[in-house]
Amino acid sequence: RRPTLAVVGATGSVGGVLLQILSQHADIWGEIRLVASARSAGRKLTVRGEETEVVALTESVFDGVDVAMFDVPDEVAAQWAPIAASKGAVVVDNSAAFRLDDDVPLVVPEVNPHAARVRPRGIVANPNCTTLSMIVAIGALHAEFGLRELVVSSYQAVSGAGRAGVETLRAQLSLVAGTELGTSPGDLRRAVGDATGPFPEPVALNVVPWAGSLREDGWSSEEMKVRDESRKILGLPELPVAVTCVRVPVVTTHSLTVHARFQSEVTVGRAREILATAPGVVLFDDPAAGEFPTPADVVGTDPTWVGRVRRSLDDPSGLELFVCGDNLRKGAALNTAQIAELIAAEFTA
Ligand code: 2RA
């Protein structure tokens, strides 16, 4: 039997990518129900080539639903995912509401697919986009070398902050194009004024060392997510992880520099073999030919791209990497769809 799917949050930016992916992947679903807030109900969206009307989020939309993908704010997921699960749907949730709960698996199909089978609350969580933009490559190296420590800096695209993030960057870019702004202290800030949108500082012609909200001792919520989620996905609850999250003027695709330390000595040759053959990873690493991943080339693609693979100069058990992943595809919609497809296979098995 082909399972029935609900897409909750179908009108959002990740929802839009989800509908594209559902139209591109093998068509394993029976009915697909598109669900959003009452404000968006009645809109028509195309999925699998068919115009489908968006319905408002109510309890009854989950009647007969086997799998429900959620891409909604944390508080909406916290309220509605348990309702969907109580009606018998398996929920694949892309919010932070359940990710760290012990009885909710946090799944990346290339790394820990088995975890999706144990879901006592009927909820499977999808990681944050920054974690997802690197974890497939890290998981492949961990499986071979045994990870001991991670030190990570992110270069995060504005679409991680939703449509408002993209609109803010575009508006700021049109303000600064053709000017000499960015050449004296404070000139950019004066030109942008209060129009910083979801960011604490101007993001055009700038880098902003902040993503998310303030947590204890100066850490950001985004930095804590990368640490906590990486530990949970890799099954390494004590892994030392140091993260600095930075927003850059890129529309879509998060990048990260990674220093990874392993149990014993590593070689670049073996690391490259692993990365070149790991499912979901592309090794693109020939600096002599000017080849390394950048967001401009990676955006719109599915894999995790890795370049600049070097052995740490002062530690033969360490590797340095530059990693890029489309934050709306693998970072959100694609991983959600992959988890949902794993669960759908249980219905058709
Ligand atoms: C960001 N990772 O890029 C966040 C969104 N979940 O802001």
Coordinates of C-alpha atoms and ligand atoms in Angstrom, one line a residue:
R1 CA 0.0 0.0 0.0
R2 CA 1.2 3.5 -0.8
P3 CA 1.3 5.5 2.4
T4 CA -0.5 8.9 2.8
L5 CA 1.8 11.9 3.4
A6 CA 1.0 15.2 5.0
V7 CA 3.4 18.2 4.5
V8 CA 2.8 20.6 7.4
G9 CA 4.4 24.0 6.6
A10 CA 4.0 23.5 2.9
T11 CA 4.1 27.2 2.1
G12 CA 7.4 28.1 3.8
S13 CA 10.8 28.2 2.1
V14 CA 11.8 24.7 3.2
G15 CA 8.2 23.6 2.4
G16 CA 8.8 24.8 -1.2
V17 CA 12.0 22.8 -1.5
L18 CA 10.2 19.8 -0.1
L19 CA 7.6 19.9 -2.8
Q20 CA 10.3 20.1 -5.4
I21 CA 12.0 17.1 -3.9
L22 CA 8.7 15.1 -3.7
S23 CA 8.2 15.9 -7.4
Q24 CA 11.8 14.8 -8.3
H25 CA 12.2 11.6 -6.2
A26 CA 10.6 8.2 -7.0
D27 CA 6.9 8.6 -6.4
I28 CA 6.3 6.3 -3.5
W29 CA 3.4 8.2 -1.9
G30 CA -0.3 7.7 -2.2
E31 CA -2.2 11.0 -1.4
I32 CA -0.1 14.0 -0.5
R33 CA -1.9 16.5 1.7
L34 CA -0.5 20.0 1.9
V35 CA -1.1 21.8 5.2
A36 CA -0.3 25.3 6.5
S37 CA -1.6 27.9 8.9
A38 CA -5.2 29.1 8.3
R39 CA -3.8 32.3 6.7
S40 CA -2.3 30.2 3.8
A41 CA -5.2 27.8 3.5
G42 CA -6.8 27.8 0.0
R43 CA -3.5 28.6 -1.8
K44 CA -2.7 26.2 -4.6
L45 CA 0.8 24.6 -4.9
T46 CA 2.2 22.2 -7.4
V47 CA 3.5 18.8 -6.3
R48 CA 4.2 15.8 -8.6
G49 CA 2.9 18.1 -11.4
E50 CA -0.6 18.5 -9.8
E51 CA -2.1 21.6 -8.4
T52 CA -3.0 20.9 -4.8
E53 CA -5.0 23.1 -2.5
V54 CA -3.4 23.9 0.9
V55 CA -5.6 23.0 3.9
A56 CA -5.5 24.6 7.3
L57 CA -3.8 22.8 10.2
T58 CA -6.6 21.1 12.2
E59 CA -6.7 17.7 14.0
S60 CA -8.8 16.2 11.2
V61 CA -6.1 16.8 8.5
F62 CA -4.2 13.9 10.1
D63 CA -7.0 11.4 9.6
G64 CA -5.6 8.5 7.6
V65 CA -2.1 10.1 7.4
D66 CA 0.8 7.6 7.7
V67 CA 3.7 10.0 7.6
A68 CA 3.6 13.7 8.4
M69 CA 6.6 16.0 7.6
F70 CA 6.6 19.1 9.8
D71 CA 8.5 22.3 8.9
V72 CA 7.0 24.8 11.3
P73 CA 8.2 27.0 14.2
D74 CA 9.3 25.1 17.4
E75 CA 6.2 26.1 19.3
V76 CA 3.8 24.9 16.5
A77 CA 5.7 21.6 16.3
A78 CA 5.6 21.2 20.0
Q79 CA 1.9 21.5 20.0
W80 CA 0.9 19.7 16.8
A81 CA 3.5 16.9 16.3
P82 CA 2.1 14.9 19.3
I83 CA -1.5 15.4 18.0
A84 CA -0.4 14.0 14.6
A85 CA 1.4 11.1 16.3
S86 CA -1.7 10.4 18.5
K87 CA -3.7 10.0 15.3
G88 CA -1.3 7.3 14.1
A89 CA 1.0 9.3 11.8
V90 CA 4.8 9.0 12.1
V91 CA 6.0 12.6 12.4
V92 CA 9.3 13.7 10.8
D93 CA 9.9 17.0 12.5
N94 CA 12.4 19.7 11.4
S95 CA 12.0 21.9 14.4
A96 CA 14.3 22.0 17.5
A97 CA 11.3 21.0 19.8
F98 CA 12.2 17.3 20.1
R99 CA 15.8 16.9 18.8
L100 CA 17.5 16.3 22.1
D101 CA 14.7 14.3 23.8
D102 CA 16.0 10.8 24.7
D103 CA 12.9 9.1 23.3
V104 CA 13.0 10.9 19.9
P105 CA 15.6 9.7 17.4
L106 CA 17.7 12.3 15.6
V107 CA 18.4 10.9 12.2
V108 CA 20.7 11.4 9.2
P109 CA 20.0 8.4 6.9
E110 CA 23.7 8.2 5.7
V111 CA 25.0 8.1 9.3
N112 CA 22.4 6.5 11.7
P113 CA 19.5 5.1 9.7
H114 CA 18.8 2.4 12.2
A115 CA 17.9 5.0 14.8
A116 CA 14.7 5.9 12.8
R117 CA 13.2 2.5 13.7
V118 CA 13.0 3.2 17.4
R119 CA 10.5 6.0 17.9
P120 CA 8.4 5.5 21.1
R121 CA 6.6 8.8 20.7
G122 CA 6.0 8.4 16.9
I123 CA 8.3 11.3 16.3
V124 CA 11.6 11.3 14.4
A125 CA 13.6 14.6 14.5
N126 CA 15.6 16.1 11.6
P127 CA 18.8 18.0 12.7
N128 CA 19.5 21.7 12.3
C129 CA 20.8 22.8 9.0
T130 CA 24.3 23.7 10.2
T131 CA 24.8 20.2 11.7
L132 CA 23.4 18.6 8.6
S133 CA 25.7 20.6 6.3
M134 CA 28.8 18.7 7.6
I135 CA 27.7 15.6 9.5
V136 CA 27.5 13.2 6.5
A137 CA 31.2 13.8 5.8
I138 CA 32.2 13.7 9.5
G139 CA 30.1 10.5 10.0
A140 CA 32.0 8.8 7.1
L141 CA 35.4 9.7 8.6
H142 CA 34.3 8.7 12.1
A143 CA 33.2 5.3 10.9
E144 CA 36.8 4.6 9.7
F145 CA 39.0 6.6 12.1
G146 CA 37.0 7.1 15.3
L147 CA 36.3 10.7 16.1
R148 CA 37.9 12.2 19.3
E149 CA 37.2 16.0 18.9
L150 CA 35.7 18.6 16.6
V151 CA 36.5 22.3 16.2
V152 CA 34.2 23.9 13.8
S153 CA 33.5 27.4 12.4
S154 CA 30.4 28.0 10.2
Y155 CA 29.8 30.5 7.4
Q156 CA 26.0 30.5 7.3
A157 CA 23.8 31.6 4.5
V158 CA 21.0 34.1 5.2
S159 CA 18.3 31.7 4.0
G160 CA 18.9 29.8 7.3
A161 CA 17.0 32.7 8.8
G162 CA 14.1 32.1 6.5
R163 CA 12.5 34.4 3.9
A164 CA 13.2 37.5 6.1
G165 CA 16.9 36.7 6.0
V166 CA 17.0 36.6 2.2
E167 CA 14.9 39.7 1.9
T168 CA 17.1 41.6 4.3
L169 CA 20.3 40.7 2.4
R170 CA 18.8 41.6 -0.9
A171 CA 17.5 45.0 0.4
Q172 CA 20.9 45.8 2.0
L173 CA 22.7 44.8 -1.2
S174 CA 20.6 47.2 -3.3
L175 CA 21.4 49.9 -0.7
V176 CA 25.2 49.4 -0.9
A177 CA 25.7 48.5 -4.6
G178 CA 27.8 51.0 -6.4
T179 CA 28.6 52.9 -3.2
E180 CA 31.9 53.1 -1.4
L181 CA 30.3 51.8 1.8
G182 CA 32.3 49.5 3.9
T183 CA 35.4 51.7 3.8
S184 CA 35.2 53.6 7.0
P185 CA 34.0 52.6 10.5
G186 CA 30.3 52.6 11.0
D187 CA 29.4 53.7 7.4
L188 CA 27.6 50.5 6.6
R189 CA 25.7 50.5 9.9
R190 CA 24.6 54.1 9.3
A191 CA 23.4 53.3 5.8
V192 CA 21.5 50.2 6.8
G193 CA 20.0 51.8 10.0
D194 CA 17.5 49.6 11.7
A195 CA 16.9 47.4 8.6
T196 CA 19.0 44.5 9.9
G197 CA 16.1 42.1 9.7
P198 CA 16.7 38.9 11.7
F199 CA 20.4 39.7 12.1
P200 CA 22.1 41.8 14.8
E201 CA 24.3 43.7 12.3
P202 CA 24.4 44.5 8.6
V203 CA 25.1 41.3 6.7
A204 CA 25.8 42.8 3.2
L205 CA 29.5 43.5 2.8
N206 CA 30.0 42.1 6.3
V207 CA 30.4 38.9 8.4
V208 CA 28.4 38.6 11.6
P209 CA 29.6 36.3 14.3
W210 CA 26.2 35.3 15.5
A211 CA 23.3 33.0 14.7
G212 CA 20.4 32.1 16.9
S213 CA 19.7 33.3 20.4
L214 CA 21.9 33.9 23.5
R215 CA 22.6 30.9 25.7
E216 CA 24.7 30.6 28.8
D217 CA 28.3 32.0 29.0
G218 CA 28.1 33.8 25.7
W219 CA 27.4 30.7 23.5
S220 CA 24.7 31.0 20.8
S221 CA 21.8 28.5 20.5
E222 CA 23.1 27.6 17.0
E223 CA 26.5 26.7 18.4
M224 CA 24.9 24.5 21.1
K225 CA 22.8 22.8 18.5
V226 CA 25.8 21.8 16.4
R227 CA 27.5 20.4 19.5
D228 CA 24.6 18.6 21.0
E229 CA 23.2 17.3 17.8
S230 CA 26.6 16.0 16.5
R231 CA 27.1 14.1 19.7
K232 CA 23.7 12.5 19.5
I233 CA 23.8 11.6 15.8
L234 CA 27.3 10.1 16.1
G235 CA 26.5 8.3 19.4
L236 CA 29.4 10.1 21.1
P237 CA 27.8 11.8 24.1
E238 CA 31.1 13.1 25.6
L239 CA 32.7 14.3 22.3
P240 CA 34.5 17.6 22.8
V241 CA 33.0 20.0 20.3
A242 CA 33.9 23.7 20.0
V243 CA 31.8 25.7 17.5
T244 CA 31.7 29.4 16.4
C245 CA 28.7 30.2 14.1
V246 CA 29.1 33.1 11.7
R247 CA 26.6 34.6 9.2
V248 CA 27.9 35.6 5.8
P249 CA 26.3 37.4 2.8
V250 CA 25.4 34.2 0.9
V251 CA 21.8 33.4 0.0
T252 CA 21.8 29.6 0.3
T253 CA 24.4 27.0 1.3
H254 CA 26.2 26.8 4.6
S255 CA 30.0 26.3 4.7
L256 CA 32.1 25.1 7.6
T257 CA 35.7 24.8 8.4
V258 CA 36.3 21.6 10.4
H259 CA 39.3 20.5 12.5
A260 CA 38.6 16.8 13.4
R261 CA 40.9 14.8 15.7
F262 CA 40.7 11.0 15.5
Q263 CA 41.8 8.0 17.7
S264 CA 45.0 7.4 15.8
E265 CA 47.1 8.7 13.0
V266 CA 45.3 9.5 9.7
T267 CA 46.5 9.9 6.2
V268 CA 45.1 12.3 3.7
G269 CA 45.1 9.6 1.1
R270 CA 42.8 7.3 3.1
A271 CA 40.6 10.3 4.1
R272 CA 40.2 11.2 0.5
E273 CA 39.3 7.6 -0.5
I274 CA 36.6 7.6 2.2
L275 CA 35.2 10.9 1.2
A276 CA 35.3 10.1 -2.5
T277 CA 33.2 6.9 -1.9
A278 CA 30.9 7.8 1.0
P279 CA 27.3 8.0 0.0
G280 CA 26.0 11.6 -0.1
V281 CA 29.5 13.1 -0.2
V282 CA 31.4 14.7 -3.1
L283 CA 35.2 15.2 -2.8
F284 CA 36.1 18.3 -4.8
D285 CA 39.7 19.0 -3.8
D286 CA 42.3 20.1 -6.2
P287 CA 43.6 23.5 -5.1
A288 CA 46.3 23.5 -7.8
A289 CA 43.5 23.6 -10.3
G290 CA 41.5 26.1 -8.2
E291 CA 39.0 23.3 -7.2
F292 CA 37.3 23.5 -3.9
P293 CA 33.6 23.8 -3.0
T294 CA 32.0 27.2 -2.7
P295 CA 28.3 28.0 -2.0
A296 CA 27.9 29.5 -5.5
D297 CA 28.5 26.0 -7.0
V298 CA 27.0 23.9 -4.3
V299 CA 23.6 25.6 -4.0
G300 CA 20.8 23.5 -5.4
T301 CA 22.7 20.2 -5.1
D302 CA 22.1 17.3 -2.8
P303 CA 25.5 16.2 -1.5
T304 CA 27.8 17.4 1.2
W305 CA 30.9 18.8 -0.7
V306 CA 34.3 18.5 0.8
G307 CA 37.6 20.2 -0.2
R308 CA 40.8 21.5 1.3
V309 CA 41.6 18.1 2.9
R310 CA 44.8 18.5 4.8
R311 CA 46.5 16.7 7.7
S312 CA 46.9 18.9 10.7
L313 CA 50.4 20.3 10.7
D314 CA 50.9 19.7 14.4
D315 CA 48.9 16.6 15.0
P316 CA 49.1 13.4 12.8
S317 CA 45.7 12.3 14.1
G318 CA 44.0 15.5 12.9
L319 CA 42.4 16.6 9.6
E320 CA 41.4 20.0 8.4
L321 CA 38.4 20.3 5.9
F322 CA 36.3 22.8 4.2
V323 CA 32.7 21.6 3.8
C324 CA 29.6 23.0 2.0
G325 CA 26.0 21.9 2.0
D326 CA 22.8 23.4 0.7
N327 CA 21.1 24.4 3.9
L328 CA 17.6 24.2 2.4
R329 CA 18.2 20.8 0.7
K330 CA 20.3 18.4 2.7
G331 CA 20.2 20.9 5.6
A332 CA 16.4 20.7 5.8
A333 CA 14.0 19.4 3.1
L334 CA 16.1 16.6 1.6
N335 CA 17.1 15.0 4.9
T336 CA 13.4 15.2 6.0
A337 CA 12.3 13.5 2.8
Q338 CA 15.0 10.8 3.1
I339 CA 13.8 10.0 6.7
A340 CA 10.2 9.9 5.5
E341 CA 11.2 7.6 2.7
L342 CA 12.9 5.2 5.2
I343 CA 9.7 5.1 7.1
A344 CA 7.5 4.7 4.0
A345 CA 9.6 1.6 3.1
E346 CA 8.2 0.0 6.3
F347 CA 4.7 0.4 4.9
T348 CA 5.5 -1.0 1.5
A349 CA 7.8 -3.8 2.8
Ligands
2RA1 C1 20.2 29.3 10.6 N1 20.5 27.0 11.2 O1 21.0 29.1 9.7 C2 19.7 28.1 11.3 C3 18.3 27.8 10.9 N2 17.8 26.7 11.5 O2 19.9 30.4 11.1

